[in-house]
Amino acid sequence: MSATAITIIIILIILGSISLLFISQAREKARIEKIRKTNALQDRYRRVQRLINEIPPQYLNKELRVMILERGIETLSELVALKPDPTIQSNIKNDQQALKTVQESTETPKPVPIKDEATSKEVSKLLELLYRFIERQRATKKLDKSTSNKYLAYINYLISKVRADLAITKAKEAQKNGKLRVAIHNYHNAISEMMRIKDNPLAIKALTGYKAKIKQLEEAAEKEGKEGTVNPEAEKESLNKEWDDYLDKDDDWQKKNAYDD
């Protein structure tokens, strides 16, 4: 065999080895990218499920429910293309049925009361997650600017409403126990929450209702005061405690709320 032939064979072997190396690297890169995308889609679907299942129904209108469910189905459809799995197919069918139910429903979901500070904070975090989710939908052109702005304004209102609803729950409990001044104080707390978004039409409506209730309670408190049925010391002690709790909450809100800037 001539030297030229040997040289050609060596060159071919080298080129073949290099080609095999590139093919192997490309396959490994594709495998890693597939795993990364699969994990990202699974994480996205888990977030979508949290939004639809853990946010109390009164804080998600029909439009938002439909949008969230549609994005969940889209995510599963992308996922099943990468990872064929009967469980994913089953989840798609379940979500499609849930979407159909929401679209055809004419009833308002039964609200879940916000009874404590821990629940209020958790729901607020979920609404902030929904806010960021809508921003990403706008950035990826899955929602147009007009629709996304409408959703963001509504969610911003809901973030304040959660805190206001907790104050209203406390106010109703205080009223039930005959502590009218404490109830009035909590309605003022609800007003403070809504004043952060006072230009929002929904906030304006809520503020009007809170002020009307305060007026009603003040009239009742004044009447009880004249009749001597109010315990001033008990009312003062409860009111001071409510005010201290409110100040503590307000400090946390100022540190964490990113929507008042």
PDB file of C-alpha atoms in Angstrom:
ATOM      1  CA  MET A   1       0.000   0.000   0.000  1.00  0.00           C
ATOM      2  CA  SER A   2       1.394   3.342  -1.005  1.00  0.00           C
ATOM      3  CA  ALA A   3       2.182   6.121   1.437  1.00  0.00           C
ATOM      4  CA  THR A   4      -0.505   8.262  -0.174  1.00  0.00           C
ATOM      5  CA  ALA A   5      -3.184   5.647   0.448  1.00  0.00           C
ATOM      6  CA  ILE A   6      -2.080   5.217   4.058  1.00  0.00           C
ATOM      7  CA  THR A   7      -2.209   8.982   4.580  1.00  0.00           C
ATOM      8  CA  ILE A   8      -5.705   9.168   3.093  1.00  0.00           C
ATOM      9  CA  ILE A   9      -6.896   6.331   5.353  1.00  0.00           C
ATOM     10  CA  ILE A  10      -5.466   8.047   8.446  1.00  0.00           C
ATOM     11  CA  ILE A  11      -7.119  11.324   7.487  1.00  0.00           C
ATOM     12  CA  LEU A  12     -10.462   9.534   6.957  1.00  0.00           C
ATOM     13  CA  ILE A  13     -10.148   7.839  10.338  1.00  0.00           C
ATOM     14  CA  ILE A  14      -9.438  11.193  12.001  1.00  0.00           C
ATOM     15  CA  LEU A  15     -12.337  12.883  10.224  1.00  0.00           C
ATOM     16  CA  GLY A  16     -14.633   9.974  11.104  1.00  0.00           C
ATOM     17  CA  SER A  17     -13.632  10.188  14.759  1.00  0.00           C
ATOM     18  CA  ILE A  18     -14.239  13.939  14.787  1.00  0.00           C
ATOM     19  CA  SER A  19     -17.652  13.438  13.141  1.00  0.00           C
ATOM     20  CA  LEU A  20     -18.611  10.785  15.677  1.00  0.00           C
ATOM     21  CA  LEU A  21     -17.535  13.112  18.484  1.00  0.00           C
ATOM     22  CA  PHE A  22     -19.640  15.975  17.123  1.00  0.00           C
ATOM     23  CA  ILE A  23     -22.639  13.675  16.655  1.00  0.00           C
ATOM     24  CA  SER A  24     -22.265  12.358  20.193  1.00  0.00           C
ATOM     25  CA  GLN A  25     -21.985  15.884  21.617  1.00  0.00           C
ATOM     26  CA  ALA A  26     -25.001  17.038  19.604  1.00  0.00           C
ATOM     27  CA  ARG A  27     -27.077  14.129  20.873  1.00  0.00           C
ATOM     28  CA  GLU A  28     -26.023  14.772  24.464  1.00  0.00           C
ATOM     29  CA  LYS A  29     -26.806  18.466  24.092  1.00  0.00           C
ATOM     30  CA  ALA A  30     -30.235  17.614  22.635  1.00  0.00           C
ATOM     31  CA  ARG A  31     -30.880  15.181  25.508  1.00  0.00           C
ATOM     32  CA  ILE A  32     -29.954  17.778  28.121  1.00  0.00           C
ATOM     33  CA  GLU A  33     -32.095  20.423  26.398  1.00  0.00           C
ATOM     34  CA  LYS A  34     -35.031  18.024  26.306  1.00  0.00           C
ATOM     35  CA  ILE A  35     -34.676  17.354  30.037  1.00  0.00           C
ATOM     36  CA  ARG A  36     -34.400  21.088  30.741  1.00  0.00           C
ATOM     37  CA  LYS A  37     -37.509  21.897  28.692  1.00  0.00           C
ATOM     38  CA  THR A  38     -39.438  19.008  30.219  1.00  0.00           C
ATOM     39  CA  ASN A  39     -38.607  20.198  33.750  1.00  0.00           C
ATOM     40  CA  ALA A  40     -39.533  23.791  32.843  1.00  0.00           C
ATOM     41  CA  LEU A  41     -42.907  22.678  31.472  1.00  0.00           C
ATOM     42  CA  GLN A  42     -43.594  20.533  34.529  1.00  0.00           C
ATOM     43  CA  ASP A  43     -42.756  23.478  36.818  1.00  0.00           C
ATOM     44  CA  ARG A  44     -44.995  25.766  34.779  1.00  0.00           C
ATOM     45  CA  TYR A  45     -47.880  23.322  35.008  1.00  0.00           C
ATOM     46  CA  ARG A  46     -47.458  23.009  38.790  1.00  0.00           C
ATOM     47  CA  ARG A  47     -47.633  26.803  39.092  1.00  0.00           C
ATOM     48  CA  VAL A  48     -50.743  26.910  36.923  1.00  0.00           C
ATOM     49  CA  GLN A  49     -52.378  24.237  39.088  1.00  0.00           C
ATOM     50  CA  ARG A  50     -51.615  26.239  42.222  1.00  0.00           C
ATOM     51  CA  LEU A  51     -53.255  29.300  40.725  1.00  0.00           C
ATOM     52  CA  ILE A  52     -56.426  27.494  39.722  1.00  0.00           C
ATOM     53  CA  ASN A  53     -56.736  25.310  42.846  1.00  0.00           C
ATOM     54  CA  GLU A  54     -55.382  27.405  45.727  1.00  0.00           C
ATOM     55  CA  ILE A  55     -56.633  30.924  44.986  1.00  0.00           C
ATOM     56  CA  PRO A  56     -60.092  31.231  46.583  1.00  0.00           C
ATOM     57  CA  PRO A  57     -62.798  31.271  43.875  1.00  0.00           C
ATOM     58  CA  GLN A  58     -63.983  34.794  44.671  1.00  0.00           C
ATOM     59  CA  TYR A  59     -60.600  36.153  43.517  1.00  0.00           C
ATOM     60  CA  LEU A  60     -60.674  34.566  40.059  1.00  0.00           C
ATOM     61  CA  ASN A  61     -63.315  35.747  37.642  1.00  0.00           C
ATOM     62  CA  LYS A  62     -64.454  33.580  34.747  1.00  0.00           C
ATOM     63  CA  GLU A  63     -62.047  35.175  32.260  1.00  0.00           C
ATOM     64  CA  LEU A  64     -59.032  34.471  34.423  1.00  0.00           C
ATOM     65  CA  ARG A  65     -60.137  30.902  35.146  1.00  0.00           C
ATOM     66  CA  VAL A  66     -60.551  30.194  31.447  1.00  0.00           C
ATOM     67  CA  MET A  67     -57.187  31.753  30.614  1.00  0.00           C
ATOM     68  CA  ILE A  68     -55.343  29.813  33.333  1.00  0.00           C
ATOM     69  CA  LEU A  69     -56.922  26.497  32.331  1.00  0.00           C
ATOM     70  CA  GLU A  70     -56.139  27.126  28.651  1.00  0.00           C
ATOM     71  CA  ARG A  71     -52.484  27.816  29.486  1.00  0.00           C
ATOM     72  CA  GLY A  72     -52.384  24.644  31.549  1.00  0.00           C
ATOM     73  CA  ILE A  73     -53.698  22.574  28.627  1.00  0.00           C
ATOM     74  CA  GLU A  74     -51.190  24.226  26.277  1.00  0.00           C
ATOM     75  CA  THR A  75     -48.381  23.383  28.691  1.00  0.00           C
ATOM     76  CA  LEU A  76     -49.444  19.736  28.916  1.00  0.00           C
ATOM     77  CA  SER A  77     -49.706  19.512  25.118  1.00  0.00           C
ATOM     78  CA  GLU A  78     -46.108  20.727  24.806  1.00  0.00           C
ATOM     79  CA  LEU A  79     -45.052  18.342  27.555  1.00  0.00           C
ATOM     80  CA  VAL A  80     -46.656  15.237  26.037  1.00  0.00           C
ATOM     81  CA  ALA A  81     -44.831  15.911  22.762  1.00  0.00           C
ATOM     82  CA  LEU A  82     -41.539  15.655  24.657  1.00  0.00           C
ATOM     83  CA  LYS A  83     -42.556  12.950  27.100  1.00  0.00           C
ATOM     84  CA  PRO A  84     -45.358  10.641  25.935  1.00  0.00           C
ATOM     85  CA  ASP A  85     -47.093   9.565  29.111  1.00  0.00           C
ATOM     86  CA  PRO A  86     -50.653   8.264  29.774  1.00  0.00           C
ATOM     87  CA  THR A  87     -50.790  10.364  32.968  1.00  0.00           C
ATOM     88  CA  ILE A  88     -50.210  13.563  30.991  1.00  0.00           C
ATOM     89  CA  GLN A  89     -52.902  12.554  28.485  1.00  0.00           C
ATOM     90  CA  SER A  90     -55.271  11.960  31.386  1.00  0.00           C
ATOM     91  CA  ASN A  91     -54.462  15.379  32.861  1.00  0.00           C
ATOM     92  CA  ILE A  92     -55.185  17.004  29.499  1.00  0.00           C
ATOM     93  CA  LYS A  93     -58.634  15.375  29.383  1.00  0.00           C
ATOM     94  CA  ASN A  94     -59.355  16.394  32.986  1.00  0.00           C
ATOM     95  CA  ASP A  95     -58.319  19.996  32.338  1.00  0.00           C
ATOM     96  CA  GLN A  96     -60.340  20.122  29.121  1.00  0.00           C
ATOM     97  CA  GLN A  97     -63.393  18.982  31.075  1.00  0.00           C
ATOM     98  CA  ALA A  98     -62.698  21.563  33.787  1.00  0.00           C
ATOM     99  CA  LEU A  99     -62.384  24.253  31.117  1.00  0.00           C
ATOM    100  CA  LYS A 100     -65.699  23.220  29.562  1.00  0.00           C
ATOM    101  CA  THR A 101     -67.371  23.311  32.974  1.00  0.00           C
ATOM    102  CA  VAL A 102     -66.098  26.828  33.673  1.00  0.00           C
ATOM    103  CA  GLN A 103     -67.099  28.092  30.220  1.00  0.00           C
ATOM    104  CA  GLU A 104     -70.625  26.713  30.534  1.00  0.00           C
ATOM    105  CA  SER A 105     -71.165  27.664  34.179  1.00  0.00           C
ATOM    106  CA  THR A 106     -73.612  30.471  34.956  1.00  0.00           C
ATOM    107  CA  GLU A 107     -73.277  30.262  38.752  1.00  0.00           C
ATOM    108  CA  THR A 108     -70.967  32.340  40.918  1.00  0.00           C
ATOM    109  CA  PRO A 109     -68.544  30.118  42.894  1.00  0.00           C
ATOM    110  CA  LYS A 110     -69.104  30.043  46.648  1.00  0.00           C
ATOM    111  CA  PRO A 111     -66.534  32.345  48.302  1.00  0.00           C
ATOM    112  CA  VAL A 112     -64.019  31.052  50.839  1.00  0.00           C
ATOM    113  CA  PRO A 113     -63.673  33.540  53.737  1.00  0.00           C
ATOM    114  CA  ILE A 114     -60.250  34.952  54.627  1.00  0.00           C
ATOM    115  CA  LYS A 115     -60.225  34.325  58.368  1.00  0.00           C
ATOM    116  CA  ASP A 116     -56.623  34.800  59.476  1.00  0.00           C
ATOM    117  CA  GLU A 117     -53.400  36.614  58.661  1.00  0.00           C
ATOM    118  CA  ALA A 118     -51.594  33.476  57.434  1.00  0.00           C
ATOM    119  CA  THR A 119     -54.296  32.759  54.857  1.00  0.00           C
ATOM    120  CA  SER A 120     -54.327  36.391  53.756  1.00  0.00           C
ATOM    121  CA  LYS A 121     -50.563  36.371  53.185  1.00  0.00           C
ATOM    122  CA  GLU A 122     -50.646  33.081  51.282  1.00  0.00           C
ATOM    123  CA  VAL A 123     -53.428  34.239  48.969  1.00  0.00           C
ATOM    124  CA  SER A 124     -51.592  37.531  48.408  1.00  0.00           C
ATOM    125  CA  LYS A 125     -48.470  35.595  47.367  1.00  0.00           C
ATOM    126  CA  LEU A 126     -50.499  33.514  44.929  1.00  0.00           C
ATOM    127  CA  LEU A 127     -52.039  36.637  43.418  1.00  0.00           C
ATOM    128  CA  GLU A 128     -48.574  38.141  43.030  1.00  0.00           C
ATOM    129  CA  LEU A 129     -47.546  34.905  41.285  1.00  0.00           C
ATOM    130  CA  LEU A 130     -50.556  35.310  38.982  1.00  0.00           C
ATOM    131  CA  TYR A 131     -49.526  38.921  38.337  1.00  0.00           C
ATOM    132  CA  ARG A 132     -46.060  37.800  37.192  1.00  0.00           C
ATOM    133  CA  PHE A 133     -47.619  34.992  35.165  1.00  0.00           C
ATOM    134  CA  ILE A 134     -49.744  37.529  33.252  1.00  0.00           C
ATOM    135  CA  GLU A 135     -46.654  39.679  32.662  1.00  0.00           C
ATOM    136  CA  ARG A 136     -44.877  36.670  31.122  1.00  0.00           C
ATOM    137  CA  GLN A 137     -47.898  35.915  28.957  1.00  0.00           C
ATOM    138  CA  ARG A 138     -47.729  39.470  27.641  1.00  0.00           C
ATOM    139  CA  ALA A 139     -43.977  39.263  27.070  1.00  0.00           C
ATOM    140  CA  THR A 140     -44.362  36.050  25.035  1.00  0.00           C
ATOM    141  CA  LYS A 141     -47.251  37.562  23.014  1.00  0.00           C
ATOM    142  CA  LYS A 142     -49.762  35.026  24.306  1.00  0.00           C
ATOM    143  CA  LEU A 143     -51.828  37.933  25.617  1.00  0.00           C
ATOM    144  CA  ASP A 144     -52.249  41.247  23.847  1.00  0.00           C
ATOM    145  CA  LYS A 145     -51.380  44.479  25.613  1.00  0.00           C
ATOM    146  CA  SER A 146     -54.983  45.582  26.183  1.00  0.00           C
ATOM    147  CA  THR A 147     -56.094  42.274  27.699  1.00  0.00           C
ATOM    148  CA  SER A 148     -52.995  41.874  29.855  1.00  0.00           C
ATOM    149  CA  ASN A 149     -53.310  45.440  31.199  1.00  0.00           C
ATOM    150  CA  LYS A 150     -56.938  44.733  32.118  1.00  0.00           C
ATOM    151  CA  TYR A 151     -55.960  41.564  33.944  1.00  0.00           C
ATOM    152  CA  LEU A 152     -53.035  43.234  35.733  1.00  0.00           C
ATOM    153  CA  ALA A 153     -55.219  46.098  36.969  1.00  0.00           C
ATOM    154  CA  TYR A 154     -57.793  43.606  38.246  1.00  0.00           C
ATOM    155  CA  ILE A 155     -55.182  41.463  40.016  1.00  0.00           C
ATOM    156  CA  ASN A 156     -53.651  44.570  41.588  1.00  0.00           C
ATOM    157  CA  TYR A 157     -57.122  45.342  42.965  1.00  0.00           C
ATOM    158  CA  LEU A 158     -57.424  41.769  44.279  1.00  0.00           C
ATOM    159  CA  ILE A 159     -54.121  42.023  46.147  1.00  0.00           C
ATOM    160  CA  SER A 160     -55.539  44.939  48.141  1.00  0.00           C
ATOM    161  CA  LYS A 161     -58.940  43.267  48.432  1.00  0.00           C
ATOM    162  CA  VAL A 162     -57.487  40.216  50.170  1.00  0.00           C
ATOM    163  CA  ARG A 163     -56.153  42.425  52.965  1.00  0.00           C
ATOM    164  CA  ALA A 164     -59.372  44.404  53.064  1.00  0.00           C
ATOM    165  CA  ASP A 165     -61.439  41.210  53.243  1.00  0.00           C
ATOM    166  CA  LEU A 166     -59.495  40.078  56.298  1.00  0.00           C
ATOM    167  CA  ALA A 167     -60.251  43.418  57.970  1.00  0.00           C
ATOM    168  CA  ILE A 168     -63.932  43.029  57.066  1.00  0.00           C
ATOM    169  CA  THR A 169     -64.001  39.525  58.557  1.00  0.00           C
ATOM    170  CA  LYS A 170     -62.582  40.942  61.795  1.00  0.00           C
ATOM    171  CA  ALA A 171     -65.070  43.800  61.694  1.00  0.00           C
ATOM    172  CA  LYS A 172     -68.033  41.445  61.362  1.00  0.00           C
ATOM    173  CA  GLU A 173     -66.746  39.291  64.211  1.00  0.00           C
ATOM    174  CA  ALA A 174     -66.307  42.365  66.413  1.00  0.00           C
ATOM    175  CA  GLN A 175     -69.798  43.579  65.536  1.00  0.00           C
ATOM    176  CA  LYS A 176     -71.192  40.140  66.368  1.00  0.00           C
ATOM    177  CA  ASN A 177     -69.543  40.383  69.801  1.00  0.00           C
ATOM    178  CA  GLY A 178     -70.946  43.842  70.376  1.00  0.00           C
ATOM    179  CA  LYS A 179     -67.600  45.659  69.930  1.00  0.00           C
ATOM    180  CA  LEU A 180     -68.822  48.320  67.550  1.00  0.00           C
ATOM    181  CA  ARG A 181     -65.813  50.626  67.882  1.00  0.00           C
ATOM    182  CA  VAL A 182     -63.470  47.742  67.052  1.00  0.00           C
ATOM    183  CA  ALA A 183     -65.653  46.926  64.058  1.00  0.00           C
ATOM    184  CA  ILE A 184     -65.456  50.552  62.899  1.00  0.00           C
ATOM    185  CA  HIS A 185     -61.677  50.482  63.308  1.00  0.00           C
ATOM    186  CA  ASN A 186     -61.428  47.399  61.085  1.00  0.00           C
ATOM    187  CA  TYR A 187     -63.575  48.991  58.414  1.00  0.00           C
ATOM    188  CA  HIS A 188     -61.139  51.912  58.472  1.00  0.00           C
ATOM    189  CA  ASN A 189     -58.335  49.369  57.981  1.00  0.00           C
ATOM    190  CA  ALA A 190     -60.175  48.027  54.943  1.00  0.00           C
ATOM    191  CA  ILE A 191     -60.437  51.569  53.605  1.00  0.00           C
ATOM    192  CA  SER A 192     -56.682  52.047  54.086  1.00  0.00           C
ATOM    193  CA  GLU A 193     -55.994  48.948  51.999  1.00  0.00           C
ATOM    194  CA  MET A 194     -58.234  50.132  49.179  1.00  0.00           C
ATOM    195  CA  MET A 195     -56.852  53.676  49.230  1.00  0.00           C
ATOM    196  CA  ARG A 196     -53.645  52.291  47.669  1.00  0.00           C
ATOM    197  CA  ILE A 197     -55.629  51.796  44.452  1.00  0.00           C
ATOM    198  CA  LYS A 198     -58.283  54.446  45.028  1.00  0.00           C
ATOM    199  CA  ASP A 199     -58.570  55.271  41.303  1.00  0.00           C
ATOM    200  CA  ASN A 200     -59.614  51.732  40.425  1.00  0.00           C
ATOM    201  CA  PRO A 201     -63.403  51.663  39.751  1.00  0.00           C
ATOM    202  CA  LEU A 202     -63.778  48.445  41.767  1.00  0.00           C
ATOM    203  CA  ALA A 203     -61.926  50.033  44.679  1.00  0.00           C
ATOM    204  CA  ILE A 204     -64.164  53.111  44.497  1.00  0.00           C
ATOM    205  CA  LYS A 205     -67.238  50.876  44.765  1.00  0.00           C
ATOM    206  CA  ALA A 206     -65.749  49.007  47.734  1.00  0.00           C
ATOM    207  CA  LEU A 207     -64.788  52.255  49.477  1.00  0.00           C
ATOM    208  CA  THR A 208     -68.335  53.543  49.128  1.00  0.00           C
ATOM    209  CA  GLY A 209     -69.680  50.385  50.765  1.00  0.00           C
ATOM    210  CA  TYR A 210     -67.158  50.513  53.625  1.00  0.00           C
ATOM    211  CA  LYS A 211     -67.933  54.158  54.372  1.00  0.00           C
ATOM    212  CA  ALA A 212     -71.665  53.452  54.408  1.00  0.00           C
ATOM    213  CA  LYS A 213     -71.107  50.616  56.873  1.00  0.00           C
ATOM    214  CA  ILE A 214     -68.951  52.830  59.102  1.00  0.00           C
ATOM    215  CA  LYS A 215     -71.698  55.434  59.202  1.00  0.00           C
ATOM    216  CA  GLN A 216     -74.218  52.764  60.157  1.00  0.00           C
ATOM    217  CA  LEU A 217     -71.976  51.402  62.916  1.00  0.00           C
ATOM    218  CA  GLU A 218     -71.188  54.866  64.266  1.00  0.00           C
ATOM    219  CA  GLU A 219     -74.890  55.594  64.595  1.00  0.00           C
ATOM    220  CA  ALA A 220     -75.391  52.289  66.418  1.00  0.00           C
ATOM    221  CA  ALA A 221     -72.378  52.943  68.685  1.00  0.00           C
ATOM    222  CA  GLU A 222     -73.621  56.415  69.508  1.00  0.00           C
ATOM    223  CA  LYS A 223     -77.032  55.025  70.370  1.00  0.00           C
ATOM    224  CA  GLU A 224     -75.519  52.370  72.625  1.00  0.00           C
ATOM    225  CA  GLY A 225     -73.295  54.964  74.253  1.00  0.00           C
ATOM    226  CA  LYS A 226     -76.315  57.046  75.182  1.00  0.00           C
ATOM    227  CA  GLU A 227     -78.001  53.989  76.610  1.00  0.00           C
ATOM    228  CA  GLY A 228     -74.866  53.138  78.626  1.00  0.00           C
ATOM    229  CA  THR A 229     -74.476  49.662  77.156  1.00  0.00           C
ATOM    230  CA  VAL A 230     -70.912  50.079  75.890  1.00  0.00           C
ATOM    231  CA  ASN A 231     -67.905  49.056  77.977  1.00  0.00           C
ATOM    232  CA  PRO A 232     -65.398  51.837  77.143  1.00  0.00           C
ATOM    233  CA  GLU A 233     -62.367  50.083  78.691  1.00  0.00           C
ATOM    234  CA  ALA A 234     -62.971  46.791  76.859  1.00  0.00           C
ATOM    235  CA  GLU A 235     -63.539  48.652  73.607  1.00  0.00           C
ATOM    236  CA  LYS A 236     -60.337  50.685  74.099  1.00  0.00           C
ATOM    237  CA  GLU A 237     -58.224  47.611  74.903  1.00  0.00           C
ATOM    238  CA  SER A 238     -59.485  45.702  71.839  1.00  0.00           C
ATOM    239  CA  LEU A 239     -59.043  48.726  69.617  1.00  0.00           C
ATOM    240  CA  ASN A 240     -55.448  49.262  70.739  1.00  0.00           C
ATOM    241  CA  LYS A 241     -54.620  45.620  70.027  1.00  0.00           C
ATOM    242  CA  GLU A 242     -56.195  45.825  66.562  1.00  0.00           C
ATOM    243  CA  TRP A 243     -54.238  48.972  65.814  1.00  0.00           C
ATOM    244  CA  ASP A 244     -50.921  47.413  66.879  1.00  0.00           C
ATOM    245  CA  ASP A 245     -51.608  44.372  64.697  1.00  0.00           C
ATOM    246  CA  TYR A 246     -52.475  46.614  61.770  1.00  0.00           C
ATOM    247  CA  LEU A 247     -49.262  48.602  62.084  1.00  0.00           C
ATOM    248  CA  ASP A 248     -47.237  45.394  62.093  1.00  0.00           C
ATOM    249  CA  LYS A 249     -49.028  44.212  58.948  1.00  0.00           C
ATOM    250  CA  ASP A 250     -48.575  47.527  57.235  1.00  0.00           C
ATOM    251  CA  ASP A 251     -44.808  47.418  57.804  1.00  0.00           C
ATOM    252  CA  ASP A 252     -44.648  44.010  56.118  1.00  0.00           C
ATOM    253  CA  TRP A 253     -46.765  45.238  53.204  1.00  0.00           C
ATOM    254  CA  GLN A 254     -44.582  48.260  52.593  1.00  0.00           C
ATOM    255  CA  LYS A 255     -41.506  46.021  52.430  1.00  0.00           C
ATOM    256  CA  LYS A 256     -42.993  43.380  50.123  1.00  0.00           C
ATOM    257  CA  ASN A 257     -45.575  45.090  47.924  1.00  0.00           C
ATOM    258  CA  ALA A 258     -44.057  45.779  44.513  1.00  0.00           C
ATOM    259  CA  TYR A 259     -47.107  47.352  42.946  1.00  0.00           C
ATOM    260  CA  ASP A 260     -47.322  50.695  44.733  1.00  0.00           C
ATOM    261  CA  ASP A 261     -44.088  52.068  43.185  1.00  0.00           C
TER     262      ASP A 261
END
